[in-house]
Short mmCIF file of C-alpha atoms and ligand atoms in Angstrom, two decimals:
data_model
loop_
_atom_site.label_atom_id
_atom_site.label_comp_id
_atom_site.label_asym_id
_atom_site.label_seq_id
_atom_site.Cartn_x
_atom_site.Cartn_y
_atom_site.Cartn_z
CA MET A 1 13.71 5.66 55.40
CA VAL A 2 11.89 6.94 52.58
CA ALA A 3 14.34 7.21 49.69
CA PRO A 4 15.15 10.76 48.36
CA MET A 5 13.12 12.08 45.43
CA ALA A 6 14.50 13.53 42.22
CA GLN A 7 12.75 16.11 40.03
CA LEU A 8 13.26 15.45 36.24
CA GLU A 9 11.90 17.94 33.20
CA THR A 10 10.88 17.05 29.94
CA ASP A 11 8.69 18.44 27.21
CA TYR A 12 6.69 15.39 26.84
CA LEU A 13 6.30 12.79 28.83
CA VAL A 14 4.81 9.37 27.67
CA LEU A 15 3.36 6.53 29.79
CA GLY A 16 3.53 3.46 27.80
CA THR A 17 5.81 1.86 25.02
CA GLY A 18 3.03 0.38 22.65
CA ILE A 19 2.07 1.33 19.01
CA ALA A 20 0.44 4.50 20.25
CA GLY A 21 3.31 5.68 22.76
CA LEU A 22 6.22 5.07 20.32
CA ALA A 23 4.53 6.44 17.22
CA PHE A 24 3.89 9.56 19.26
CA ALA A 25 7.47 9.70 20.54
CA ILE A 26 8.65 9.38 17.01
CA ASP A 27 6.73 12.38 15.61
CA ALA A 28 6.86 14.51 18.98
CA ALA A 29 10.50 14.20 19.18
CA ALA A 30 10.76 16.47 16.06
CA HIS A 31 9.90 19.47 18.20
CA GLY A 32 10.53 18.59 21.81
CA GLN A 33 12.38 16.42 24.35
CA VAL A 34 10.48 13.09 24.81
CA THR A 35 10.78 11.01 28.03
CA ILE A 36 8.85 7.63 27.87
CA VAL A 37 8.31 5.62 31.02
CA THR A 38 7.45 2.01 30.98
CA LYS A 39 6.72 -0.33 34.11
CA ARG A 40 8.68 -3.26 32.78
CA GLY A 41 10.64 -3.64 29.50
CA THR A 42 9.65 -1.82 26.19
CA ILE A 43 8.36 -4.99 24.58
CA ASP A 44 5.87 -5.82 27.20
CA THR A 45 2.91 -4.33 25.65
CA ASN A 46 -0.35 -5.48 23.86
CA THR A 47 0.88 -4.34 20.85
CA ASN A 48 3.87 -6.67 21.15
CA TRP A 49 1.32 -9.60 21.56
CA ALA A 50 -1.15 -8.58 18.87
CA GLN A 51 -1.44 -11.28 16.17
CA GLY A 52 -3.89 -9.94 13.61
CA GLY A 53 -2.51 -6.71 12.10
CA VAL A 54 -3.94 -3.27 10.62
CA ALA A 55 -7.18 -2.67 9.18
CA ALA A 56 -6.76 -0.42 6.19
CA VAL A 57 -8.64 0.05 2.93
CA LEU A 58 -6.24 -1.23 0.29
CA ALA A 59 -8.07 -3.38 -1.72
CA ASP A 60 -9.53 -2.79 -5.25
CA ASP A 61 -12.84 -4.27 -4.32
CA ASP A 62 -12.77 -2.05 -1.05
CA SER A 63 -14.11 1.21 -0.01
CA PHE A 64 -13.62 3.50 2.77
CA ASP A 65 -17.46 3.55 2.95
CA GLN A 66 -17.45 -0.24 3.42
CA HIS A 67 -14.69 -0.26 6.26
CA VAL A 68 -16.77 2.67 7.93
CA ALA A 69 -20.12 0.44 7.45
CA ASP A 70 -18.28 -2.65 8.85
CA THR A 71 -17.02 -0.46 11.73
CA LEU A 72 -20.54 0.80 12.61
CA THR A 73 -22.18 -2.40 12.45
CA VAL A 74 -19.94 -4.17 14.70
CA GLY A 75 -20.18 -0.84 17.15
CA ASP A 76 -23.64 -1.43 17.51
CA GLY A 77 -25.09 2.18 17.45
CA LEU A 78 -22.44 3.63 19.64
CA CYS A 79 -19.80 4.64 17.45
CA ASP A 80 -19.20 8.22 16.59
CA ARG A 81 -19.63 8.43 12.60
CA LYS A 82 -17.55 11.37 12.15
CA VAL A 83 -14.51 10.04 14.22
CA VAL A 84 -14.95 6.49 12.16
CA GLU A 85 -14.82 8.30 8.98
CA GLY A 86 -11.50 10.35 9.78
CA ILE A 87 -9.83 7.51 11.03
CA ILE A 88 -10.31 5.04 8.27
CA ALA A 89 -9.60 7.59 5.90
CA GLU A 90 -6.19 7.90 7.18
CA GLY A 91 -5.66 3.99 7.09
CA PRO A 92 -3.61 3.87 4.00
CA ALA A 93 -1.25 6.64 5.15
CA ALA A 94 -0.87 4.95 8.44
CA VAL A 95 0.16 1.60 6.81
CA GLU A 96 2.53 3.58 4.64
CA LYS A 97 4.29 5.23 7.69
CA LEU A 98 4.81 1.85 9.20
CA LEU A 99 6.61 0.68 5.94
CA ALA A 100 8.56 3.80 6.01
CA LEU A 101 9.50 2.91 9.65
CA GLY A 102 10.90 -0.40 8.39
CA THR A 103 8.11 -2.48 9.24
CA GLN A 104 8.04 -5.99 7.02
CA LEU A 105 4.41 -6.59 6.16
CA ASP A 106 3.66 -9.80 4.21
CA ARG A 107 3.27 -9.67 0.54
CA THR A 108 1.51 -11.61 -2.17
CA PRO A 109 3.96 -13.59 -4.54
CA ALA A 110 3.11 -10.45 -7.15
CA GLY A 111 4.59 -8.11 -4.39
CA ALA A 112 1.30 -6.65 -3.27
CA LEU A 113 0.49 -6.29 0.50
CA ASP A 114 -1.22 -9.67 1.69
CA LEU A 115 -4.71 -8.70 3.15
CA THR A 116 -6.39 -11.00 5.37
CA ARG A 117 -9.93 -11.03 6.78
CA GLU A 118 -11.19 -11.36 10.36
CA GLY A 119 -14.56 -11.25 12.23
CA GLY A 120 -16.83 -8.47 11.06
CA HIS A 121 -15.22 -7.30 7.89
CA SER A 122 -16.78 -7.74 4.84
CA ARG A 123 -13.57 -7.32 2.90
CA ARG A 124 -9.77 -8.64 3.12
CA ARG A 125 -8.27 -5.58 4.51
CA VAL A 126 -5.82 -6.52 7.57
CA VAL A 127 -2.12 -5.91 6.66
CA HIS A 128 0.00 -8.46 8.66
CA HIS A 129 3.11 -9.83 9.58
CA GLU A 130 2.90 -13.61 9.46
CA ASP A 131 0.74 -14.15 12.95
CA VAL A 132 3.17 -11.96 14.84
CA SER A 133 2.04 -8.19 13.31
CA GLY A 134 2.51 -6.69 16.80
CA ARG A 135 5.95 -8.22 17.38
CA GLU A 136 7.18 -6.54 13.98
CA ILE A 137 5.62 -3.14 14.66
CA GLN A 138 6.95 -3.17 18.02
CA ARG A 139 10.34 -3.82 16.66
CA ALA A 140 10.26 -1.46 14.02
CA LEU A 141 9.05 1.53 16.06
CA MET A 142 11.59 0.60 18.91
CA ALA A 143 14.30 0.70 16.43
CA ALA A 144 13.49 4.22 15.34
CA VAL A 145 12.91 5.38 19.13
CA ALA A 146 16.15 3.94 20.20
CA ALA A 147 18.04 5.78 17.17
CA HIS A 148 16.51 9.21 18.24
CA PRO A 149 18.56 11.51 20.40
CA ARG A 150 15.68 13.27 21.69
CA ILE A 151 13.88 10.34 23.31
CA THR A 152 14.93 8.98 26.50
CA VAL A 153 13.31 5.62 27.57
CA LEU A 154 13.26 4.86 31.24
CA GLU A 155 12.48 1.00 31.66
CA ASP A 156 11.04 -0.48 35.05
CA HIS A 157 9.55 2.81 36.02
CA ILE A 158 5.92 2.99 37.06
CA ALA A 159 3.77 6.07 37.29
CA VAL A 160 2.37 6.42 40.77
CA ASP A 161 0.26 9.32 39.89
CA LEU A 162 -0.34 12.24 37.58
CA LEU A 163 0.62 15.73 38.79
CA SER A 164 -2.57 18.06 38.94
CA MET A 165 -2.79 21.74 39.27
CA ALA A 166 -6.12 21.16 41.11
CA LYS A 167 -3.93 20.13 44.17
CA TYR A 168 -2.55 23.39 44.32
CA GLY A 169 -5.72 25.47 43.82
CA GLY A 170 -5.61 25.73 40.12
CA ASP A 171 -8.36 24.31 37.44
CA ALA A 172 -7.81 20.69 36.44
CA ALA A 173 -4.47 20.80 34.52
CA CYS A 174 -1.66 18.15 34.22
CA PHE A 175 1.97 18.78 34.31
CA GLY A 176 3.67 15.52 34.45
CA ALA A 177 3.57 12.51 36.71
CA TYR A 178 5.29 10.86 39.95
CA VAL A 179 7.17 8.00 38.88
CA LEU A 180 8.74 5.05 40.95
CA ALA A 181 11.93 3.62 39.86
CA LYS A 182 11.57 0.18 40.86
CA ALA A 183 15.12 -0.78 41.35
CA THR A 184 15.84 2.22 43.71
CA GLY A 185 12.34 2.65 45.29
CA VAL A 186 12.93 6.29 44.55
CA VAL A 187 9.59 8.28 43.50
CA HIS A 188 10.70 10.92 40.94
CA THR A 189 8.59 13.89 39.99
CA ILE A 190 8.70 14.06 36.12
CA VAL A 191 7.60 17.72 35.20
CA ALA A 192 6.39 17.70 31.57
CA ARG A 193 4.29 20.50 29.39
CA ALA A 194 2.22 17.63 28.15
CA THR A 195 1.59 14.04 29.64
CA ILE A 196 0.50 11.48 27.16
CA LEU A 197 -1.17 8.30 28.46
CA ALA A 198 -0.35 5.32 26.16
CA THR A 199 -0.81 2.54 28.83
CA GLY A 200 -2.93 0.08 27.03
CA GLY A 201 -5.72 -1.97 28.37
CA ALA A 202 -7.09 -3.77 31.52
CA GLY A 203 -7.37 -7.28 30.41
CA LYS A 204 -5.83 -8.36 34.15
CA VAL A 205 -8.91 -7.04 35.57
CA TYR A 206 -10.27 -10.48 34.49
CA VAL A 207 -9.06 -13.87 35.39
CA TYR A 208 -8.93 -15.05 31.87
CA THR A 209 -7.28 -12.82 29.45
CA SER A 210 -5.08 -12.66 26.09
CA ASN A 211 -3.04 -9.63 27.58
CA PRO A 212 0.26 -9.48 29.12
CA ASP A 213 0.43 -9.12 32.94
CA VAL A 214 1.29 -5.31 32.35
CA ALA A 215 -2.53 -4.60 31.35
CA THR A 216 -3.58 -3.42 34.71
CA GLY A 217 -5.76 -0.10 33.67
CA ASP A 218 -3.23 2.15 34.81
CA GLY A 219 -3.92 5.12 32.51
CA VAL A 220 -7.82 4.95 33.05
CA ALA A 221 -7.26 4.91 36.81
CA MET A 222 -4.89 7.73 37.20
CA ALA A 223 -6.77 9.99 34.56
CA TYR A 224 -9.80 9.24 36.71
CA ARG A 225 -8.05 10.32 39.92
CA ILE A 226 -7.26 13.78 38.55
CA GLY A 227 -10.74 14.41 37.41
CA ALA A 228 -10.89 13.36 33.53
CA VAL A 229 -13.90 11.97 32.17
CA VAL A 230 -14.06 8.31 31.38
CA SER A 231 -16.43 6.82 29.14
CA ASN A 232 -18.06 3.38 28.21
CA LEU A 233 -16.01 1.24 30.37
CA GLU A 234 -18.42 -1.62 30.73
CA PHE A 235 -17.75 -2.54 26.96
CA VAL A 236 -14.96 -5.08 27.73
CA GLN A 237 -14.13 -7.13 24.39
CA PHE A 238 -13.80 -10.94 25.07
CA HIS A 239 -11.94 -12.65 22.64
CA PRO A 240 -13.69 -15.68 21.57
CA THR A 241 -10.61 -17.81 21.15
CA VAL A 242 -7.98 -18.05 23.56
CA LEU A 243 -5.84 -21.49 23.98
CA TYR A 244 -7.19 -23.56 26.64
CA HIS A 245 -4.52 -25.53 28.30
CA PRO A 246 -3.12 -25.76 31.63
CA MET A 247 0.59 -24.83 30.66
CA ALA A 248 -0.70 -21.80 28.16
CA LYS A 249 -1.17 -18.42 30.01
CA SER A 250 -3.22 -15.88 27.78
CA PHE A 251 -2.30 -17.32 24.45
CA LEU A 252 -4.29 -15.82 21.71
CA ILE A 253 -5.51 -17.99 18.67
CA SER A 254 -5.99 -15.05 16.37
CA GLU A 255 -9.37 -14.38 14.72
CA ALA A 256 -7.30 -14.67 11.15
CA LEU A 257 -7.48 -18.37 11.50
CA ARG A 258 -11.07 -18.08 11.17
CA GLY A 259 -10.83 -15.43 8.47
CA GLU A 260 -8.72 -18.14 6.38
CA GLY A 261 -11.38 -20.74 7.08
CA GLY A 262 -10.90 -22.22 10.68
CA LYS A 263 -14.26 -23.60 12.02
CA LEU A 264 -15.58 -23.52 15.60
CA ARG A 265 -16.69 -27.20 16.88
CA LEU A 266 -17.88 -28.80 19.67
CA ALA A 267 -16.03 -31.76 21.28
CA THR A 268 -18.78 -33.80 19.27
CA GLY A 269 -17.06 -32.27 16.15
CA GLU A 270 -20.60 -30.66 15.38
CA ARG A 271 -20.46 -26.82 14.24
CA PHE A 272 -22.74 -24.46 15.95
CA MET A 273 -22.17 -20.76 14.82
CA ASP A 274 -24.59 -20.94 11.87
CA ALA A 275 -27.21 -20.97 14.82
CA TYR A 276 -26.02 -17.64 16.13
CA HIS A 277 -24.94 -15.49 13.10
CA GLU A 278 -25.24 -15.35 9.31
CA ARG A 279 -21.52 -14.84 9.04
CA ALA A 280 -21.11 -18.09 11.24
CA GLU A 281 -17.58 -17.97 12.56
CA LEU A 282 -16.84 -14.42 11.08
CA GLY A 283 -19.67 -12.73 13.19
CA PRO A 284 -18.96 -9.92 15.27
CA ARG A 285 -16.89 -10.88 18.43
CA ASP A 286 -19.31 -10.28 20.88
CA VAL A 287 -21.66 -12.49 19.30
CA VAL A 288 -18.97 -15.35 18.57
CA ALA A 289 -17.92 -14.94 22.19
CA ARG A 290 -21.42 -15.03 23.84
CA ALA A 291 -22.21 -18.19 21.47
CA ILE A 292 -19.34 -20.35 22.73
CA ASP A 293 -19.96 -18.94 26.38
CA ASN A 294 -23.48 -20.22 25.92
CA GLU A 295 -22.58 -23.78 24.41
CA LEU A 296 -19.97 -24.04 27.28
CA LYS A 297 -22.72 -23.33 29.73
CA LYS A 298 -25.20 -26.01 27.94
CA SER A 299 -22.74 -28.65 27.72
CA GLY A 300 -20.54 -28.38 30.70
CA ALA A 301 -17.58 -28.64 28.62
CA ASP A 302 -14.20 -26.88 29.09
CA SER A 303 -13.61 -25.62 25.78
CA VAL A 304 -15.14 -25.62 22.27
CA PHE A 305 -12.30 -26.15 19.46
CA LEU A 306 -11.11 -24.15 16.48
CA ASP A 307 -10.60 -26.66 13.51
CA MET A 308 -7.93 -26.01 10.95
CA THR A 309 -7.58 -29.66 9.86
CA HIS A 310 -9.27 -29.29 6.40
CA LEU A 311 -6.99 -26.56 5.05
CA PRO A 312 -3.56 -27.79 3.52
CA ALA A 313 -1.24 -28.11 6.22
CA GLU A 314 1.60 -26.55 4.47
CA PHE A 315 -0.68 -23.00 4.31
CA VAL A 316 -1.42 -23.21 7.97
CA ARG A 317 2.04 -23.91 9.10
CA SER A 318 3.64 -20.92 6.88
CA ARG A 319 0.59 -18.42 7.42
CA PHE A 320 0.53 -19.29 11.09
CA PRO A 321 3.91 -20.34 12.28
CA ASN A 322 3.85 -18.86 15.53
CA ILE A 323 0.66 -20.27 16.57
CA ALA A 324 1.57 -23.58 15.05
CA GLU A 325 4.91 -23.55 17.04
CA ARG A 326 3.50 -22.79 20.13
CA CYS A 327 0.61 -25.40 19.93
CA LEU A 328 3.06 -27.95 18.87
CA ALA A 329 5.36 -27.34 21.96
CA LEU A 330 2.04 -28.11 23.99
CA GLY A 331 1.36 -31.37 22.28
CA ILE A 332 -1.19 -29.99 19.63
CA ASP A 333 -0.53 -30.31 16.07
CA ILE A 334 -2.96 -27.78 14.82
CA THR A 335 -2.68 -29.35 10.89
CA GLN A 336 -4.05 -32.50 12.49
CA GLN A 337 -6.02 -31.73 15.75
CA PRO A 338 -8.63 -29.04 16.60
CA ILE A 339 -7.40 -26.59 19.00
CA PRO A 340 -9.38 -26.43 22.42
CA VAL A 341 -10.29 -22.73 22.76
CA VAL A 342 -12.39 -20.17 25.29
CA PRO A 343 -13.03 -16.73 25.30
CA ALA A 344 -11.27 -14.40 27.31
CA ALA A 345 -10.76 -10.71 28.13
CA HIS A 346 -9.08 -9.01 25.28
CA TYR A 347 -9.53 -5.24 24.88
CA MET A 348 -11.00 -2.34 26.70
CA CYS A 349 -13.35 -0.59 24.29
CA GLY A 350 -14.01 2.17 26.66
CA GLY A 351 -11.48 4.53 28.05
CA VAL A 352 -10.45 8.18 28.98
CA LYS A 353 -12.51 10.40 27.01
CA VAL A 354 -10.58 12.31 24.31
CA ASP A 355 -11.39 14.59 21.42
CA GLU A 356 -10.15 14.15 17.58
CA VAL A 357 -6.56 15.01 18.51
CA GLY A 358 -6.41 13.10 21.88
CA GLN A 359 -7.10 15.69 24.38
CA THR A 360 -8.50 14.55 27.46
CA THR A 361 -10.76 16.79 29.44
CA VAL A 362 -7.83 17.66 31.68
CA LYS A 363 -5.51 20.19 29.99
CA ASN A 364 -2.36 19.28 29.02
CA LEU A 365 -3.36 15.46 29.48
CA TYR A 366 -3.58 13.57 26.16
CA ALA A 367 -4.45 9.66 25.89
CA ILE A 368 -4.25 7.65 22.78
CA GLY A 369 -4.42 4.03 21.91
CA GLU A 370 -6.55 1.56 24.02
CA VAL A 371 -6.68 3.63 27.14
CA SER A 372 -8.67 6.07 25.35
CA TRP A 373 -12.12 6.37 24.24
CA THR A 374 -12.34 8.11 20.79
CA GLY A 375 -15.59 7.04 19.66
CA LEU A 376 -14.32 4.83 17.15
CA HIS A 377 -14.91 1.41 18.56
CA GLY A 378 -18.46 2.14 19.94
CA ALA A 379 -20.03 -0.88 21.97
CA CYS A 380 -17.66 -3.52 20.19
CA ARG A 381 -14.43 -3.19 18.40
CA LEU A 382 -13.91 -4.30 14.85
CA ALA A 383 -10.86 -6.65 14.78
CA SER A 384 -7.49 -4.71 13.83
CA ASN A 385 -9.05 -1.28 14.16
CA SER A 386 -7.10 -0.65 17.23
CA LEU A 387 -3.56 -0.45 15.80
CA LEU A 388 -4.71 1.77 13.32
CA GLU A 389 -6.54 3.97 15.90
CA GLY A 390 -2.97 4.09 17.90
CA MET A 391 -0.97 5.05 14.73
CA VAL A 392 -3.76 8.03 13.74
CA TYR A 393 -3.96 9.29 17.26
CA ALA A 394 -0.29 9.36 17.69
CA ARG A 395 0.14 11.48 14.76
CA ARG A 396 -2.74 13.93 15.42
CA ALA A 397 -1.67 14.22 19.20
CA ALA A 398 2.03 14.91 18.29
CA ALA A 399 1.09 17.54 15.95
CA HIS A 400 -1.19 19.06 18.36
CA VAL A 401 1.05 19.00 21.47
CA GLN A 402 3.26 21.68 20.05
CA GLY A 403 0.63 24.05 21.25
CA ALA A 404 0.55 22.92 24.78
CA VAL A 405 1.28 25.92 26.99
CA ALA A 406 3.14 24.49 30.33
CA VAL A 407 1.35 25.15 33.67
CA ARG A 408 2.92 24.18 37.03
CA PRO A 409 2.85 25.40 40.55
CA SER A 410 5.95 27.36 41.81
CA HIS A 411 6.88 24.65 44.11
CA ILE A 412 6.08 21.20 43.41
CA THR A 413 5.36 18.82 46.37
CA PRO A 414 7.52 15.59 46.42
CA TRP A 415 5.67 12.48 46.44
CA GLN A 416 4.71 11.37 50.01
CA SER A 417 3.52 7.97 51.22
CA GLY A 418 3.99 5.97 54.44
CA ASP A 419 7.36 4.02 55.08
CA ALA A 420 6.39 1.25 56.84
CA THR A 421 7.55 -2.33 55.03
CA ASP A 422 5.30 -5.34 55.56
CA SER A 423 6.64 -8.81 54.76
CA ASN A 424 2.91 -9.88 54.00
CA ASP A 425 2.98 -7.54 51.10
CA ALA A 426 3.12 -9.97 48.48
CA ILE A 427 0.53 -12.14 49.80
CA VAL A 428 -1.85 -9.45 50.38
CA VAL A 429 -1.37 -8.17 46.74
CA ALA A 430 -1.60 -11.62 45.46
CA LEU A 431 -5.00 -12.53 47.06
CA ASN A 432 -6.78 -9.25 46.61
CA TRP A 433 -5.91 -9.52 42.80
CA ASP A 434 -6.86 -12.87 42.69
CA GLU A 435 -10.18 -12.27 44.15
CA ILE A 436 -11.03 -9.17 42.20
CA ARG A 437 -10.28 -11.21 38.63
CA ARG A 438 -12.24 -13.94 39.68
CA PHE A 439 -15.52 -11.99 40.81
CA MET A 440 -15.13 -9.80 37.79
CA TRP A 441 -15.35 -12.94 35.44
CA SER A 442 -18.15 -14.58 37.32
CA TYR A 443 -20.21 -11.28 37.68
CA VAL A 444 -19.32 -8.75 35.25
CA GLY A 445 -18.21 -10.91 32.36
CA ILE A 446 -19.72 -12.33 28.94
CA VAL A 447 -23.32 -12.47 30.35
CA ARG A 448 -24.11 -9.90 33.05
CA SER A 449 -27.41 -9.36 35.36
CA ASP A 450 -28.33 -6.83 38.09
CA LYS A 451 -27.98 -9.39 40.85
CA ARG A 452 -24.34 -10.30 39.63
CA ILE A 453 -23.24 -6.76 39.11
CA ASP A 454 -24.36 -5.75 42.70
CA ARG A 455 -22.63 -8.68 44.03
CA ALA A 456 -19.29 -7.35 42.26
CA ARG A 457 -19.99 -3.97 43.49
CA ARG A 458 -20.26 -4.92 47.31
CA ARG A 459 -17.08 -6.96 46.92
CA ILE A 460 -15.11 -4.45 45.21
CA GLU A 461 -16.29 -1.51 47.89
CA LEU A 462 -15.13 -3.69 50.81
CA LEU A 463 -11.72 -4.63 49.00
CA ARG A 464 -11.18 -0.69 48.23
CA ASP A 465 -11.62 0.20 51.72
CA GLU A 466 -8.87 -2.28 52.89
CA LEU A 467 -6.59 -1.27 50.16
CA ARG A 468 -6.69 2.42 50.74
CA GLU A 469 -5.72 1.77 54.34
CA TYR A 470 -2.93 -0.41 53.38
CA TYR A 471 -1.64 2.04 50.70
CA TRP A 472 -1.09 5.07 52.53
CA ASN A 473 0.69 3.30 55.41
CA PHE A 474 3.20 1.22 53.70
CA LYS A 475 6.06 1.93 51.47
CA ILE A 476 4.96 2.28 48.11
CA THR A 477 5.66 -0.75 45.72
CA SER A 478 5.12 -1.68 41.98
CA ASP A 479 2.72 -4.42 42.82
CA MET A 480 0.84 -2.04 45.16
CA ILE A 481 0.35 0.59 42.65
CA GLU A 482 -0.94 -2.00 40.04
CA LEU A 483 -3.16 -3.38 42.29
CA ARG A 484 -4.75 -0.01 43.30
CA ASN A 485 -5.26 0.94 39.73
CA LEU A 486 -6.75 -2.62 38.89
CA ALA A 487 -9.30 -2.19 41.99
CA LEU A 488 -10.35 1.45 40.51
CA VAL A 489 -10.74 0.16 37.21
CA ALA A 490 -12.76 -2.87 38.11
CA HIS A 491 -14.93 -0.27 40.05
CA LEU A 492 -15.41 1.76 37.28
CA ILE A 493 -16.20 -1.21 35.08
CA ILE A 494 -18.70 -2.17 37.54
CA GLU A 495 -20.24 1.27 37.88
CA SER A 496 -20.60 1.87 34.07
CA ALA A 497 -22.26 -1.58 33.85
CA ARG A 498 -24.86 -0.69 36.40
CA ARG A 499 -25.77 2.44 34.75
CA ARG A 500 -26.41 0.77 31.32
CA LYS A 501 -29.85 -0.80 31.30
CA GLU A 502 -29.97 -2.33 28.05
CA SER A 503 -27.97 -4.89 25.94
CA ARG A 504 -25.63 -3.28 23.44
CA GLY A 505 -22.58 -4.56 21.70
CA LEU A 506 -20.19 -6.24 24.47
CA HIS A 507 -22.46 -5.43 27.24
CA TYR A 508 -25.32 -8.06 27.49
CA THR A 509 -27.36 -8.45 30.57
CA VAL A 510 -30.24 -11.04 30.99
CA ASP A 511 -32.37 -8.30 32.93
CA TYR A 512 -32.51 -5.90 29.97
CA PRO A 513 -31.96 -8.16 26.80
CA GLN A 514 -33.07 -5.34 24.17
CA LYS A 515 -31.23 -2.35 23.12
CA ALA A 516 -32.47 1.23 24.77
CA GLU A 517 -34.28 3.61 22.20
CA VAL A 518 -31.88 6.27 23.21
CA VAL A 519 -28.18 5.68 22.49
CA ARG A 520 -25.78 7.37 25.03
CA ASP A 521 -22.25 7.01 26.43
CA THR A 522 -21.59 6.09 30.01
CA GLU A 523 -19.34 8.97 31.29
CA LEU A 524 -17.83 8.97 34.76
CA GLN A 525 -15.87 11.79 36.43
CA LEU A 526 -14.68 11.80 40.05
CA THR A 527 -16.81 15.01 40.68
CA ASN A 528 -20.08 13.13 40.32
CA GLY A 529 -18.73 9.34 39.98
CA PRO A 530 -17.69 6.88 42.52
CA ALA A 531 -14.60 7.86 44.72
CA ALA A 532 -11.20 7.44 43.62
C1 LIG B 601 -6.61 -11.26 16.58
O1 LIG B 601 -5.66 -11.43 15.94
O2 LIG B 601 -7.56 -12.08 16.61
C2 LIG B 601 -6.86 -10.00 17.37
C3 LIG B 601 -6.70 -8.99 16.38
C4 LIG B 601 -7.61 -7.98 17.30
O3 LIG B 601 -7.79 -7.92 18.60
O4 LIG B 601 -7.91 -6.67 16.72
#
């Protein structure tokens, strides 16, 4: 028996509880009822795992022009300058707002905000809370959300699909989502005046990632399925330094360690970054990740090492308490021993295409935070620009959404799927998931080629054929929903990579090692792109 369905109503339906979703909810609750849906707990977000901080122009020796210039340089020709300037101009106000919401940011002994530095930045401009900035921001925003009478949070609820007027013979317009309550198996129909995707990234498309398990690209997949344009998905950012240890899953070693003087070394102790970039360890992320990948391929070693041992032990322990403690628990004293590190998938620079207030190309559907493509990050994201982008677009979308005019059909069809159950469900999901993540890493990873991308394409097509059949015949589960989304996002990354015949930013292919003369976005839409 399929469980009975229920229809719920809200003004604003927010999918996701990272910085963008929570900040949006706090602002939008001033003029409407907000329902936030999150597929696990509220703290299962990329934001909560963010170590670095928020980039903003706050120092006397810094300027908006300098921050813009750094963003454009790292973005490698693909940023939208107007968007970059607009976001960076709002940086100081975004930091003020975080402080007003109770976020504790580190301060100097004189009481000023302490600014750290990360790769690609020419100045110190990243505000932070120790090495757990995201956790502190998440805490402060959640406290405000929990105290607000007009915000409801549904934990352990996962969106299945967005509701679209196109299914009822209208133009593409979104009026909510089908949402599975994991505990009961009920698929609710949540109807909303506006729907806000704040679902984060898709690091789990790759076998090695710094992301939590929830990062399965749900927002991109759902938006694409109802006809929204998605942009530049080939630009997957690989963080250069994730801890390499059999007992450590996805543990980031923040770029701020290099910002504070950490050096990358081979197993022999030799430094190598000088040969790859004038800023050495503080070069753009794509350059550092590719350099490490190259050194690992040359030497056959399992990892390179990040060395902090030349810095005062007390400084290292107090500036990076979380990293020091976690490494020590695994037997690595970072004040005495270099840290074994490898690159891993970290951030989706591409996403659902939005305008300057977060509107997608589908009416009443907004996308904010990592799930979106605003034009800020271009072909490679400058470190710590993303939490800033999340705050800015949350504010803008919450202001704009007030004007959203509700559309909906007179009768809404409840969710329908097969009701067969399968005792092999778990193993089918696990095997397919594993297969996707491995071939994406090998064929559509840090260094790509036409041949590798074609191999990935053949595999994902086969897999998605099998999945489609399985998905519609069997009773829907959270794992199946995630796998379906993950497979579609992998497919879209492959298709985007296939279309970019040049090397730019994070997309490096040995077949086209140079940049093309014409700079263009890779845009995919269901009407002319691959199948959903
Ligand atoms: C880090 O701490 O290295 C991550 C910062 C970021 O990804 O923006």
